[in-house]
CSV table of C-alpha atoms and ligand atoms in Angstrom, one decimal:
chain,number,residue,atom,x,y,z
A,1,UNK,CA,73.5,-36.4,152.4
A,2,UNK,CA,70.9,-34.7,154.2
A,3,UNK,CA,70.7,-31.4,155.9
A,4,UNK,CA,68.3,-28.6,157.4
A,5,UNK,CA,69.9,-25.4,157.0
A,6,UNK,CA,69.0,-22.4,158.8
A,7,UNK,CA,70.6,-18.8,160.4
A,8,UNK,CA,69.7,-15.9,162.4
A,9,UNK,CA,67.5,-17.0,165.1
A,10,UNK,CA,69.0,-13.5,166.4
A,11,UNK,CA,67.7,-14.7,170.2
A,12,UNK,CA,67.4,-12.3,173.0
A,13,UNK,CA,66.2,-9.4,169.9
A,14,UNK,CA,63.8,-7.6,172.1
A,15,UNK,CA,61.0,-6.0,169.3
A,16,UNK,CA,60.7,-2.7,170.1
A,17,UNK,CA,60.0,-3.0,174.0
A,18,UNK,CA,58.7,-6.5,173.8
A,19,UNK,CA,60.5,-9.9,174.9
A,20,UNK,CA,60.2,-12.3,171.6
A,21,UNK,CA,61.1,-15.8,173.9
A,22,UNK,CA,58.2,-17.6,173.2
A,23,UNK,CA,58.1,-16.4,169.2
A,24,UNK,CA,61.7,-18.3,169.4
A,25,UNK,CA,60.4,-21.3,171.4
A,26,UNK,CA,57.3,-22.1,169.5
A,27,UNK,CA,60.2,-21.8,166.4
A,28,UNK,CA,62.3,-24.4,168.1
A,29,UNK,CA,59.2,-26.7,168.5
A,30,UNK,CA,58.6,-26.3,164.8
A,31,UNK,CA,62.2,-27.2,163.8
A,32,UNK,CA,62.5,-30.0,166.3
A,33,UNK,CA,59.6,-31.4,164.5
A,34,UNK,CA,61.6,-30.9,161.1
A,35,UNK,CA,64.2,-32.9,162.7
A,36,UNK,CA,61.9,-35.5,163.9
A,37,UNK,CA,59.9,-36.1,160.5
A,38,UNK,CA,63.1,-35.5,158.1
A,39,UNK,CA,65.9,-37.5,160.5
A,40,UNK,CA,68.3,-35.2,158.1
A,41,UNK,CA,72.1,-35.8,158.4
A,42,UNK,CA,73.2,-32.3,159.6
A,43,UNK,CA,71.8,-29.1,161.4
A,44,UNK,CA,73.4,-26.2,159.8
A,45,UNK,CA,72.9,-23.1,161.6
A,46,UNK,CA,74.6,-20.0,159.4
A,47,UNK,CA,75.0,-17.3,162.8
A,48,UNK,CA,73.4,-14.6,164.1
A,49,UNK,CA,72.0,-17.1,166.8
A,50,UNK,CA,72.2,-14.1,169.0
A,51,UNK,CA,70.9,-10.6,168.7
A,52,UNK,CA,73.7,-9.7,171.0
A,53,UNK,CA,77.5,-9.9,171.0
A,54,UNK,CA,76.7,-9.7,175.0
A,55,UNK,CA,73.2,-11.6,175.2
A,56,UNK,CA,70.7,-11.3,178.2
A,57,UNK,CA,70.7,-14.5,180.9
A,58,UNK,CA,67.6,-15.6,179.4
A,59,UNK,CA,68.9,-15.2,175.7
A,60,UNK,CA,71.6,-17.7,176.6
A,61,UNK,CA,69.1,-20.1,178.8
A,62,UNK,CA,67.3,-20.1,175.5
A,63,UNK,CA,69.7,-21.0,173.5
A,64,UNK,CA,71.2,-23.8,175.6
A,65,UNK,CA,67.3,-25.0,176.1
A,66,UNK,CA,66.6,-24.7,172.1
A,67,UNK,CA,69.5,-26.8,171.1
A,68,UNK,CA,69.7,-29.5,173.5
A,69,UNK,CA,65.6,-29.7,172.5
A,70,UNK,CA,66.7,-30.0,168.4
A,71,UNK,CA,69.6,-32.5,169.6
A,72,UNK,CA,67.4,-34.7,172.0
A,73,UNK,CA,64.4,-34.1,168.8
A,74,UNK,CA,66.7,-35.7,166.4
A,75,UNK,CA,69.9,-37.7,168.3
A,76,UNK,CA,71.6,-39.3,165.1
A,77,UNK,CA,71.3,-35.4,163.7
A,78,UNK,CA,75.0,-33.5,164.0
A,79,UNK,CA,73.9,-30.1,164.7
A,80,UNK,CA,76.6,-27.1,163.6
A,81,UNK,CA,76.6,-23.6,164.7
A,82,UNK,CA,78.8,-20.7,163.7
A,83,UNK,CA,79.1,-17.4,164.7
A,84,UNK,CA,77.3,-14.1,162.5
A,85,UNK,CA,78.4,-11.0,163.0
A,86,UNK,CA,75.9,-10.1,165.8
A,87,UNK,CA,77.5,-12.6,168.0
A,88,UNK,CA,80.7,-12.6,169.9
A,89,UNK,CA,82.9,-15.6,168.2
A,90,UNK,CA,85.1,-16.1,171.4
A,91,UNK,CA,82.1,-16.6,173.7
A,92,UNK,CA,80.7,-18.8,171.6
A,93,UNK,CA,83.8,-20.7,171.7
A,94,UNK,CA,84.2,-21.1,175.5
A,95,UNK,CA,81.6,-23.7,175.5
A,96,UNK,CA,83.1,-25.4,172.3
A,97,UNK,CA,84.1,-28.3,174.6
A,98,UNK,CA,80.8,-28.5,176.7
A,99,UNK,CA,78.7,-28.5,173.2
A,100,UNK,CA,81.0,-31.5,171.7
A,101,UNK,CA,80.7,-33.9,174.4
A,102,UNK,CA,76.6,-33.9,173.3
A,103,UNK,CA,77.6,-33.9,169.7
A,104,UNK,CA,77.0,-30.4,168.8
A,105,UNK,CA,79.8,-28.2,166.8
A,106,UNK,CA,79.5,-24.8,167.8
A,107,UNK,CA,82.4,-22.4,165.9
A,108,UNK,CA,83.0,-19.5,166.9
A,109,UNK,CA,86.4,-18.0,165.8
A,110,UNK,CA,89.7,-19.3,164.4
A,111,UNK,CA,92.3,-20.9,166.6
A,112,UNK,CA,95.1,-19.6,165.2
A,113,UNK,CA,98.5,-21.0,165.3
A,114,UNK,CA,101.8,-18.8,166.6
A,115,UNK,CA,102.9,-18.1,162.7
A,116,UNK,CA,99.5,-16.2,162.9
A,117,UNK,CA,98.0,-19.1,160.1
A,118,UNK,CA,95.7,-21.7,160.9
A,119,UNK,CA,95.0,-25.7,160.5
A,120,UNK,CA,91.7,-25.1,158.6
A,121,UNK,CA,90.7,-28.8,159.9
A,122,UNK,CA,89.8,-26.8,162.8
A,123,UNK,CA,86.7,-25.8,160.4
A,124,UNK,CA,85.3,-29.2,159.0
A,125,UNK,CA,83.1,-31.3,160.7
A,126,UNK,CA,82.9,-35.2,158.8
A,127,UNK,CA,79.3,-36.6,158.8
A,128,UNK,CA,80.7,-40.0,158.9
A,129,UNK,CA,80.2,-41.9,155.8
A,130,UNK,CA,77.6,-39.2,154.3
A,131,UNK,CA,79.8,-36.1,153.9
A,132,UNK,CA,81.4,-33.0,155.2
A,133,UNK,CA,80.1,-29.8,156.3
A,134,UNK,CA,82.9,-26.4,156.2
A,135,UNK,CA,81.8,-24.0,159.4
A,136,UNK,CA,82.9,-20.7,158.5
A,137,UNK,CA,81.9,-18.4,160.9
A,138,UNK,CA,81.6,-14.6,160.1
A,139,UNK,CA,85.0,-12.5,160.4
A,140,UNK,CA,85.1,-9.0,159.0
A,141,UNK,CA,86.3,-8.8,155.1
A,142,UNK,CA,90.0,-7.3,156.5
A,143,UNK,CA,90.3,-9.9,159.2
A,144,UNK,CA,90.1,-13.3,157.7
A,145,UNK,CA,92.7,-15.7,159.8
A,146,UNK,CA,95.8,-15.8,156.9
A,147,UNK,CA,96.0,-19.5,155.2
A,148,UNK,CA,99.7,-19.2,154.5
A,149,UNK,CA,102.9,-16.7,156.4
A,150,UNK,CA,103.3,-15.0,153.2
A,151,UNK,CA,99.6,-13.7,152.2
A,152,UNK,CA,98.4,-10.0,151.2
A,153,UNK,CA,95.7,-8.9,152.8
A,154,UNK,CA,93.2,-8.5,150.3
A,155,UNK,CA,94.0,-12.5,149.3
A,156,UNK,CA,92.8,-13.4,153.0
A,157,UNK,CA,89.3,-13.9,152.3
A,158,UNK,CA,89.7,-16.1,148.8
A,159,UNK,CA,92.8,-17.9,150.6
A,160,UNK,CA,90.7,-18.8,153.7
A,161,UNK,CA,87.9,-20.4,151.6
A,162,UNK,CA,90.2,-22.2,149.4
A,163,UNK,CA,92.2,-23.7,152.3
A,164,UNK,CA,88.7,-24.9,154.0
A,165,UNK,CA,87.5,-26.4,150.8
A,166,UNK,CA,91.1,-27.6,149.9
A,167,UNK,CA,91.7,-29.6,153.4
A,168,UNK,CA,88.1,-31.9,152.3
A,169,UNK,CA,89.9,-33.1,149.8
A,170,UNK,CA,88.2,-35.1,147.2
A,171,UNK,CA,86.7,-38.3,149.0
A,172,UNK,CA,83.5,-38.7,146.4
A,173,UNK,CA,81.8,-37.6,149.5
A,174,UNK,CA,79.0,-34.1,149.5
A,175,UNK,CA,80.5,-30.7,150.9
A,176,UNK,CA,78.5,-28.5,152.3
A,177,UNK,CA,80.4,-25.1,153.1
A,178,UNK,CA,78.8,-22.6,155.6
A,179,UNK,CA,79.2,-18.6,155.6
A,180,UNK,CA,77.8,-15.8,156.9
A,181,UNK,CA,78.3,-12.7,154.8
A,182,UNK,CA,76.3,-10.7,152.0
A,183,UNK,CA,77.1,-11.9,148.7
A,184,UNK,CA,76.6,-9.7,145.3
A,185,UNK,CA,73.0,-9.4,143.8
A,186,UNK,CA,71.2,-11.0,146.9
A,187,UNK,CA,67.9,-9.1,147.8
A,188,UNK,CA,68.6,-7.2,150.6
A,189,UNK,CA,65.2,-6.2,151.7
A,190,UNK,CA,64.1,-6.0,155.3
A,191,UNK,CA,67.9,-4.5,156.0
A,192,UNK,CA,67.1,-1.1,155.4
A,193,UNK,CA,68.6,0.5,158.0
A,194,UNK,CA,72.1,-0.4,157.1
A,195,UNK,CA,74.6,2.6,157.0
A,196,UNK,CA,74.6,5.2,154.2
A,197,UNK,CA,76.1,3.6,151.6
A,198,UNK,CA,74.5,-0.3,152.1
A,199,UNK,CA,76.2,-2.9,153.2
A,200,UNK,CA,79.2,-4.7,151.7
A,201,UNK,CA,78.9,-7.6,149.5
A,202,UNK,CA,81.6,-10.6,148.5
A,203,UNK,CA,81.6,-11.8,145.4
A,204,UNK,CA,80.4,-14.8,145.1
A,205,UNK,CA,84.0,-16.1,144.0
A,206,UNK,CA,86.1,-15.1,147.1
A,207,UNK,CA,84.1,-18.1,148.7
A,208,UNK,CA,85.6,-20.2,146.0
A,209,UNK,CA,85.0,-23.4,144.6
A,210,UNK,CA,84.3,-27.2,145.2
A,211,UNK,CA,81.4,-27.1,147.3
A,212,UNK,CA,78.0,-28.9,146.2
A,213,UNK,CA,75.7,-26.4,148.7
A,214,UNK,CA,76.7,-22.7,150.2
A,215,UNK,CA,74.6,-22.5,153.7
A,216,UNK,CA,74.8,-18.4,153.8
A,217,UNK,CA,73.3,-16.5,156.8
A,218,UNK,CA,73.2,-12.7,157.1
A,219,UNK,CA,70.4,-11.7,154.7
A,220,UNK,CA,66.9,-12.3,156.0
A,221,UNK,CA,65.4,-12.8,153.1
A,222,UNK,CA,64.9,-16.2,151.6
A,223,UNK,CA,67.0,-16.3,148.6
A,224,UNK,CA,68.3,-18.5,145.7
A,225,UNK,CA,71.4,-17.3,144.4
A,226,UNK,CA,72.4,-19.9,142.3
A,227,UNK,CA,71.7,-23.9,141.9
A,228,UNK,CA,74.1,-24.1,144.7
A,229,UNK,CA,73.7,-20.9,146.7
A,230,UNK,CA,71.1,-20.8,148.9
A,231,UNK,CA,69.9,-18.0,152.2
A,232,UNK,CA,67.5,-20.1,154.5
A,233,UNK,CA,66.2,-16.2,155.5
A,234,UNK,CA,65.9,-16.0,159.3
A,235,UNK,CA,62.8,-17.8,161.2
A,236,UNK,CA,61.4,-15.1,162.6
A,237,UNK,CA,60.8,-11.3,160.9
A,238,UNK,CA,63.1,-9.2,162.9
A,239,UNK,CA,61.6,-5.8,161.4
A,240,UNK,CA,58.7,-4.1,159.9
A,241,UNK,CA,60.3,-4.8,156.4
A,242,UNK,CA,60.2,-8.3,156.9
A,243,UNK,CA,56.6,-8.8,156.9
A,244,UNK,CA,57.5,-12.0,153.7
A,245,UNK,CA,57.0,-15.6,154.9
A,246,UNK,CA,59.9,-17.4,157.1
A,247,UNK,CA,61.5,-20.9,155.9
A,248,UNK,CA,64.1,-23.6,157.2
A,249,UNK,CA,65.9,-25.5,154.0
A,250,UNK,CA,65.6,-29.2,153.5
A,251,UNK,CA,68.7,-30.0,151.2
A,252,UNK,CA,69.4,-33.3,149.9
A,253,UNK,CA,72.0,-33.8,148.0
A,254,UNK,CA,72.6,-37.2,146.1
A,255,UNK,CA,76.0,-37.6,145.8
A,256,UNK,CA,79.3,-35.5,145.0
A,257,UNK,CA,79.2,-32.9,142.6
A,258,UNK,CA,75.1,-33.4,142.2
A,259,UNK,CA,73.0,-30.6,142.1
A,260,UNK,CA,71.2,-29.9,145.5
A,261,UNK,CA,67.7,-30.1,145.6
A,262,UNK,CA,66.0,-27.8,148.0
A,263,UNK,CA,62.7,-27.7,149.8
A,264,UNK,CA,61.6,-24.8,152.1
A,265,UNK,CA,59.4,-25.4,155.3
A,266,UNK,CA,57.3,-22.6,156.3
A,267,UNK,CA,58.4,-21.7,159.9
A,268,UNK,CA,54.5,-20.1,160.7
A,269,UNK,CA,55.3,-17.0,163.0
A,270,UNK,CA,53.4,-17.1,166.3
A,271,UNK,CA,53.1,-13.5,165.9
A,272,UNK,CA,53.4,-11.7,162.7
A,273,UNK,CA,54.6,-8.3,161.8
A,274,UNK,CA,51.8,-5.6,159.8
A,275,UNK,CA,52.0,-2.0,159.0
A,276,UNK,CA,48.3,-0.4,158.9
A,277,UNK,CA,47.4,1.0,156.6
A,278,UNK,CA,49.6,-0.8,154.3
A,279,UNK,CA,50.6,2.4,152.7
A,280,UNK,CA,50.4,4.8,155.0
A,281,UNK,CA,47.4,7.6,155.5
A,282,UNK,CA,46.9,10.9,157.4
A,283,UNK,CA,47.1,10.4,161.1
A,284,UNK,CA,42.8,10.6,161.6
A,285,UNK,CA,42.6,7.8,158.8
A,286,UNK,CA,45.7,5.8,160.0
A,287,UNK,CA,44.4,5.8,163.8
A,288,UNK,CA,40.8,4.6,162.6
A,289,UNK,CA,42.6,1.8,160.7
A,290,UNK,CA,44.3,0.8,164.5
A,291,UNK,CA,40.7,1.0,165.7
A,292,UNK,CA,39.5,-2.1,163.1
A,293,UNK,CA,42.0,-4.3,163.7
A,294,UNK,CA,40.5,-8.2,165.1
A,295,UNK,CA,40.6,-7.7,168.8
A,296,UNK,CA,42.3,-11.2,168.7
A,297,UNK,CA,44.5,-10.5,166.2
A,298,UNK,CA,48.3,-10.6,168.2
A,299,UNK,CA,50.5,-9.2,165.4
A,300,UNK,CA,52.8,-6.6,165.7
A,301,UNK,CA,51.7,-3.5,164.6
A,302,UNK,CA,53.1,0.3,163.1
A,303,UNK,CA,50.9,2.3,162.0
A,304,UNK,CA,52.4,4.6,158.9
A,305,UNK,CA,51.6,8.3,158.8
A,306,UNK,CA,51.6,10.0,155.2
A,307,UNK,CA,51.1,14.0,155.2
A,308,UNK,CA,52.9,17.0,154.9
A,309,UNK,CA,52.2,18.4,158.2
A,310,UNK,CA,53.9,17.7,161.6
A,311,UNK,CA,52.7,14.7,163.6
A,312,UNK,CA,50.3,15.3,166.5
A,313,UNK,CA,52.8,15.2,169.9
A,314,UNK,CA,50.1,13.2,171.3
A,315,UNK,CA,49.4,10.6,168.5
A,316,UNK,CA,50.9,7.4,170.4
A,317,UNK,CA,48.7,8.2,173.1
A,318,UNK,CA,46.0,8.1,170.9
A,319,UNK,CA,47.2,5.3,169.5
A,320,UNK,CA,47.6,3.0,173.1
A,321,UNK,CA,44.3,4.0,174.1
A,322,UNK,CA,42.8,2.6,170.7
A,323,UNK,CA,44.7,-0.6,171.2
A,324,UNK,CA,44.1,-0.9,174.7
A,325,UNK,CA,41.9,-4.2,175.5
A,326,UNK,CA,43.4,-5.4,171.8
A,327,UNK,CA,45.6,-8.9,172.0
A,328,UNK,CA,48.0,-6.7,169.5
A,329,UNK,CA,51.4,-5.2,170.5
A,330,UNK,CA,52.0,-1.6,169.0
A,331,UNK,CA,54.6,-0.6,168.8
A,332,UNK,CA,55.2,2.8,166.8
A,333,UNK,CA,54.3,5.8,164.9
A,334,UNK,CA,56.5,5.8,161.6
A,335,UNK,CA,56.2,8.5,159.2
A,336,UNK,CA,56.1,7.2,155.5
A,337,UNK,CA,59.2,9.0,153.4
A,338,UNK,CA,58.1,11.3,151.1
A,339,UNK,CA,59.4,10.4,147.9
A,340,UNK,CA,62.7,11.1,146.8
A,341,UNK,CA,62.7,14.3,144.6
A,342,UNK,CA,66.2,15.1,143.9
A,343,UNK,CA,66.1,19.1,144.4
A,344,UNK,CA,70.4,19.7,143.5
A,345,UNK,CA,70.9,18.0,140.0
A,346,UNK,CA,74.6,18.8,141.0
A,347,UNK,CA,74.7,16.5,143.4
A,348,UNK,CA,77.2,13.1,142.4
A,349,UNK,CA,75.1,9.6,142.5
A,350,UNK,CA,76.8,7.3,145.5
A,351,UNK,CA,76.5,3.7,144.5
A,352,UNK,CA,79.9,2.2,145.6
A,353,UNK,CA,81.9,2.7,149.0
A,354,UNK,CA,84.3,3.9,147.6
A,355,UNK,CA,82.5,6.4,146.2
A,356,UNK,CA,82.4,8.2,149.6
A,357,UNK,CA,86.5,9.1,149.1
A,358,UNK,CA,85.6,11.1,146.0
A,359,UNK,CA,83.1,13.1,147.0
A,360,UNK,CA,83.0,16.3,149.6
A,361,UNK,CA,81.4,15.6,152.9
A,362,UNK,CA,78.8,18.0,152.9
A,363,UNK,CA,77.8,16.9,149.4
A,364,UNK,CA,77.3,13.5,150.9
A,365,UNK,CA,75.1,15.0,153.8
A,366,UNK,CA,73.3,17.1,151.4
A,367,UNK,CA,72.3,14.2,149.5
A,368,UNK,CA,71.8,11.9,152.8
A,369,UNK,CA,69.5,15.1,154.3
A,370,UNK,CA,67.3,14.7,150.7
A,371,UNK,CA,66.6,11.0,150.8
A,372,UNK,CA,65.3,11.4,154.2
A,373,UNK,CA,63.2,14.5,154.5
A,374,UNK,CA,62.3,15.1,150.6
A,375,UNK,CA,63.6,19.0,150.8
A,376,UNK,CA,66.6,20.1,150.1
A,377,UNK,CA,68.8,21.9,153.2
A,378,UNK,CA,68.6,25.4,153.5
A,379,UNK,CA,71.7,27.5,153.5
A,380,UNK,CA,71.7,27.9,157.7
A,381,UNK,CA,71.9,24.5,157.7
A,382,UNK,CA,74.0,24.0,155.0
A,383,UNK,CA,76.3,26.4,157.2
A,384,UNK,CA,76.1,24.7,159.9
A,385,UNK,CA,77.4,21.5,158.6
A,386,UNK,CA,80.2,23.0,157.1
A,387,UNK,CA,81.6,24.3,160.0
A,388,UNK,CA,81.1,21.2,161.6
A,389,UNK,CA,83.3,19.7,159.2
A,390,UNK,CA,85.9,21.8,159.5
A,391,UNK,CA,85.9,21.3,163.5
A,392,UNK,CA,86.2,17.9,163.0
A,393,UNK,CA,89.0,18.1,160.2
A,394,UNK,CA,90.6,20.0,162.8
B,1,MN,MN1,71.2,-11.5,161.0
């Protein structure tokens, strides 16, 4: 069996103020051309395919253009979709119907039977004669449809998994199983603005076991995890942080139980992402920087202030009048973080979520208020937050 695998096309994202439509179209041409040259199997698409759980008019005219452009592209190709975390499952799923009759499986939730368990058939799409592909679309870690009457909670996830794998059966056939979710030890750059406290990760053996590739979405990044484990990364950066190259998966893999093998197509960004200078310099320096960019050069730009001092109120003014006649889209000022210098040795390490139950609140915004502005909070402030606290205990 063959597949392309992909996730989070996140359409409708606007970058900063700007509309990225025709970044996603000229993606879509590039992936209809996979489909064309590689004739592969199966689509996978591991969700995010919307920014928004509520996406803009044009988000969803893309979408419905995009697909039926990769279906028409490649006809024999059985294209499946599943729901991320940024998009709403259930709306996804009111088209289910619409999207079958071209040959597309789009999954967006569970359809759940009155005993509140599932048929997890509901999941598998059979490629005939080549294999099967397991659509699991994202659900939150304490939400995971239940397999059987009787299960704890915390067995949900595992017991979801192992019914989707289990219902396959073994037919000699390939299984490729689908997931959206951050697993342990994936690279999480370009997701830096997650919470305090990062973002959770599954192990990777709640997914369990029996399938021959994982499709995972959710992490941007590109990403092996093991021989069988793979993140496609998203097509497009969707931040600053994300400035690496962009890829699609060809997976082939040769019969059951085989060890995939995996080829990466560079999806080439119509316009790229680029902080100047790279690592930040004093406003005067980082502006002049802005003034030597190509006046062709369409990327999206920050520019990355390093100093001590306050920046100048009107240094994005300064800035749009030095790109002004530039084909570039700027689009802010960021000030570089001044290196963590822990100021309270006192103050407890937070490395697990659970960590956050152990330790006082204000010790945790103390620490928080360090990472981000280098100094340590004054007494006022200090103050202040503690009788915030109590208001809210309250
Ligand atoms: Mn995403």
């Amino acid at each position: 069996m063959r597949i392309v695998h992909t996730s989070d096309w996140h359409l409708g994202q606007n970058f900063y103020r700007f509309d990225r439509e025709e970044e996603h179209l000229c993606f879509f041409e590039q992936l209809a051309e996979v489909l064309r040259r590689e004739r592969p199997d199966a689509l996978v698409v591991s969700g995010d395919v919307f920014h928004n759980s509520a996406p803009s008019i044009s988000a969803q005219r893309l979408f419905v253009e995009g697909v039926m452009m990769l279906a028409d592209s490649s006809p024999e190709t059985t294209i499946v979709i599943t729901a991320g975390n940024h998009d709403s499952g259930s709306r996804l799923d009111a088209e289910r119907l619409l999207w079958r009759r071209l040959g597309v499986h789009v999954v967006g939730g569970c359809q759940r039977l009155p005993d509140g368990t599932f048929d997890p058939n509901q999941f598998v799409v059979e490629i005939s004669g080549k294999g099967y592909i397991i659509a699991a679309p994202y659900f939150h870690t304490s939400n995971y449809p239940l397999a059987s009457a009787d299960m704890d909670r915390e067995d949900r996830q595992r017991g979801f998994f192992d019914a989707l794998l289990g219902s396959v059966g073994d037919t000699g056939l390939p299984v490729v199983m689908m997931a959206h979710l951050a697993v342990a030890g994936c690279d999480t750059l370009g997701h830096e603005d997650e919470p305090v406290g990062g973002m959770l990760k599954e192990n990777l053996s709640e997914l369990g076991e029996g399938y021959d590739y994982l499709a995972l979405g959710h992490i941007h990044r590109p990403q092996q995890i093991n021989p069988r484990v793979y993140y496609s990364g998203s097509p497009l950066p969707l931040s600053f942080s994300e400035a690496y190259s962009h890829f699609v998966n060809i997976v082939e893999i040769a019969e059951r139980g085989a060890l995939p093998t995996v080829e990466q197509v560079e999806i080439v960004p119509q316009r790229r992402v680029k902080t100047v200078p790279q690592g930040g310099a004093p406003l005067q320096e980082a502006l002049d920087s802005l003034g030597d960019l190509d006046d062709a050069d369409d990327s999206y730009i920050r520019v990355l202030v390093d100093q001590e001092d306050v920046i100048a109120a009107d240094a994005e003014d300064r800035a749009r009048k030095i790109v002004d006649g530039k084909a570039c889209r700027f689009c802010e000022i960021r000030r570089k973080p001044r290196k963590y210098v822990p100021k309270n040795g006192d103050l407890p390490e937070i490395t697990e979520i659970e960590d956050f139950t152990q330790i006082k609140p204000i010790d945790i915004v103390r620490r928080s208020y360090e990472r981000k502005t280098g100094t340590a909070m004054n007494d006022l402030l200090i103050e202040m937050m503690n009788r915030a606290i109590e208001l809210a205990e309250e």
